[in-house]
Amino acid sequence: MPRLTVLTAVALVSAANAFTAPQSNLQRRTTLFSEDEPGNFVERGVSMDQDGKSNVWAIEPKMEIENKSSEEKTGGIIGGLAALGVFGVIAAGVLTNLPDPDQF
């Protein structure tokens, strides 16, 4: 009976380890793209794949690009307001000329 208990315990422990996340040694840090300050480490542009090979890529600075000039923006706003005004006039004309529902 003790032999069966030991076998059951070993089976349960091995099954419990089967569902845990594998421990990876790929957490190595490199100072390839680190900040100048030794205490403030930021890794950028480097990753490690499954085979342990490092991938390095360039990081370009974020740039804000404005495609439209102020004249184009003003023209778009004026056009939108004009379209809204035309829609309002047409809607008001249609709503004021509806037949009386009490006639039917």
C-alpha positions as a Markdown table, in Angstrom:
| # | Residue | x | y | z |
|---|---|---|---|---|
| 1 | Met | 0.0 | 0.0 | 0.0 |
| 2 | Pro | 2.8 | 2.5 | 0.8 |
| 3 | Arg | 4.3 | 1.8 | -2.6 |
| 4 | Leu | 0.9 | 2.8 | -4.3 |
| 5 | Thr | 0.8 | 6.0 | -2.2 |
| 6 | Val | 4.4 | 7.0 | -3.3 |
| 7 | Leu | 3.6 | 6.3 | -7.0 |
| 8 | Thr | 0.4 | 8.3 | -6.8 |
| 9 | Ala | 2.2 | 11.2 | -5.1 |
| 10 | Val | 5.0 | 11.2 | -7.8 |
| 11 | Ala | 2.3 | 11.1 | -10.6 |
| 12 | Leu | 0.5 | 14.1 | -9.1 |
| 13 | Val | 3.7 | 16.1 | -8.7 |
| 14 | Ser | 4.8 | 15.4 | -12.2 |
| 15 | Ala | 1.4 | 16.3 | -13.6 |
| 16 | Ala | 1.4 | 19.6 | -11.6 |
| 17 | Asn | 4.7 | 20.5 | -13.2 |
| 18 | Ala | 3.4 | 19.8 | -16.7 |
| 19 | Phe | 1.1 | 22.8 | -16.6 |
| 20 | Thr | 3.6 | 25.4 | -15.4 |
| 21 | Ala | 5.3 | 27.9 | -17.7 |
| 22 | Pro | 8.8 | 26.9 | -18.8 |
| 23 | Gln | 11.6 | 28.8 | -17.3 |
| 24 | Ser | 13.6 | 30.6 | -20.0 |
| 25 | Asn | 17.1 | 31.8 | -19.9 |
| 26 | Leu | 16.5 | 34.4 | -22.6 |
| 27 | Gln | 16.1 | 37.2 | -20.1 |
| 28 | Arg | 19.7 | 38.3 | -20.6 |
| 29 | Arg | 20.2 | 42.0 | -20.7 |
| 30 | Thr | 22.6 | 43.7 | -23.1 |
| 31 | Thr | 23.9 | 47.2 | -22.9 |
| 32 | Leu | 23.9 | 47.6 | -26.7 |
| 33 | Phe | 21.3 | 50.3 | -26.7 |
| 34 | Ser | 21.2 | 51.4 | -23.1 |
| 35 | Glu | 21.1 | 54.9 | -21.7 |
| 36 | Asp | 24.3 | 56.6 | -20.7 |
| 37 | Glu | 23.4 | 56.5 | -17.0 |
| 38 | Pro | 24.4 | 53.1 | -15.5 |
| 39 | Gly | 21.4 | 53.0 | -13.1 |
| 40 | Asn | 18.8 | 53.9 | -15.7 |
| 41 | Phe | 18.8 | 50.9 | -18.2 |
| 42 | Val | 16.5 | 51.0 | -21.2 |
| 43 | Glu | 16.9 | 48.3 | -23.8 |
| 44 | Arg | 15.7 | 49.4 | -27.2 |
| 45 | Gly | 15.9 | 47.8 | -30.6 |
| 46 | Val | 17.0 | 44.3 | -29.4 |
| 47 | Ser | 15.0 | 41.1 | -29.0 |
| 48 | Met | 15.8 | 37.4 | -28.6 |
| 49 | Asp | 14.0 | 34.8 | -30.6 |
| 50 | Gln | 13.3 | 31.2 | -29.6 |
| 51 | Asp | 16.7 | 29.9 | -30.9 |
| 52 | Gly | 18.6 | 32.4 | -28.7 |
| 53 | Lys | 19.6 | 34.6 | -31.7 |
| 54 | Ser | 19.4 | 38.3 | -31.2 |
| 55 | Asn | 17.5 | 40.6 | -33.5 |
| 56 | Val | 18.6 | 44.2 | -33.8 |
| 57 | Trp | 16.6 | 46.9 | -35.5 |
| 58 | Ala | 16.8 | 50.6 | -35.9 |
| 59 | Ile | 14.4 | 52.8 | -33.9 |
| 60 | Glu | 13.5 | 56.0 | -35.7 |
| 61 | Pro | 12.3 | 59.0 | -33.8 |
| 62 | Lys | 8.6 | 59.8 | -33.9 |
| 63 | Met | 7.8 | 62.7 | -36.2 |
| 64 | Glu | 4.6 | 64.6 | -36.5 |
| 65 | Ile | 3.8 | 65.3 | -40.1 |
| 66 | Glu | 1.2 | 67.8 | -41.0 |
| 67 | Asn | -0.2 | 67.2 | -44.5 |
| 68 | Lys | -2.6 | 70.1 | -44.8 |
| 69 | Ser | -1.9 | 73.8 | -44.7 |
| 70 | Ser | -4.0 | 76.2 | -42.6 |
| 71 | Glu | -5.8 | 77.4 | -45.8 |
| 72 | Glu | -6.9 | 73.8 | -46.6 |
| 73 | Lys | -8.1 | 73.3 | -43.1 |
| 74 | Thr | -10.1 | 76.6 | -43.2 |
| 75 | Gly | -11.6 | 75.6 | -46.6 |
| 76 | Gly | -12.6 | 72.2 | -45.2 |
| 77 | Ile | -14.3 | 73.8 | -42.1 |
| 78 | Ile | -16.2 | 76.4 | -44.3 |
| 79 | Gly | -17.3 | 73.6 | -46.7 |
| 80 | Gly | -18.6 | 71.5 | -43.8 |
| 81 | Leu | -20.5 | 74.4 | -42.4 |
| 82 | Ala | -22.0 | 75.2 | -45.8 |
| 83 | Ala | -23.1 | 71.6 | -46.3 |
| 84 | Leu | -24.7 | 71.6 | -42.8 |
| 85 | Gly | -26.5 | 74.8 | -43.7 |
| 86 | Val | -27.8 | 73.5 | -47.0 |
| 87 | Phe | -29.0 | 70.3 | -45.3 |
| 88 | Gly | -30.8 | 72.4 | -42.6 |
| 89 | Val | -32.5 | 74.5 | -45.2 |
| 90 | Ile | -33.7 | 71.5 | -47.1 |
| 91 | Ala | -34.8 | 69.7 | -44.0 |
| 92 | Ala | -36.7 | 72.7 | -42.7 |
| 93 | Gly | -38.5 | 73.1 | -46.1 |
| 94 | Val | -39.5 | 69.4 | -46.2 |
| 95 | Leu | -40.7 | 69.4 | -42.6 |
| 96 | Thr | -42.8 | 72.6 | -43.0 |
| 97 | Asn | -44.5 | 71.3 | -46.1 |
| 98 | Leu | -45.6 | 67.9 | -44.8 |
| 99 | Pro | -49.3 | 67.1 | -45.1 |
| 100 | Asp | -51.4 | 67.3 | -41.9 |
| 101 | Pro | -51.8 | 63.8 | -40.4 |
| 102 | Asp | -55.3 | 64.7 | -39.1 |
| 103 | Gln | -56.6 | 64.9 | -42.7 |
| 104 | Phe | -56.4 | 61.1 | -43.2 |
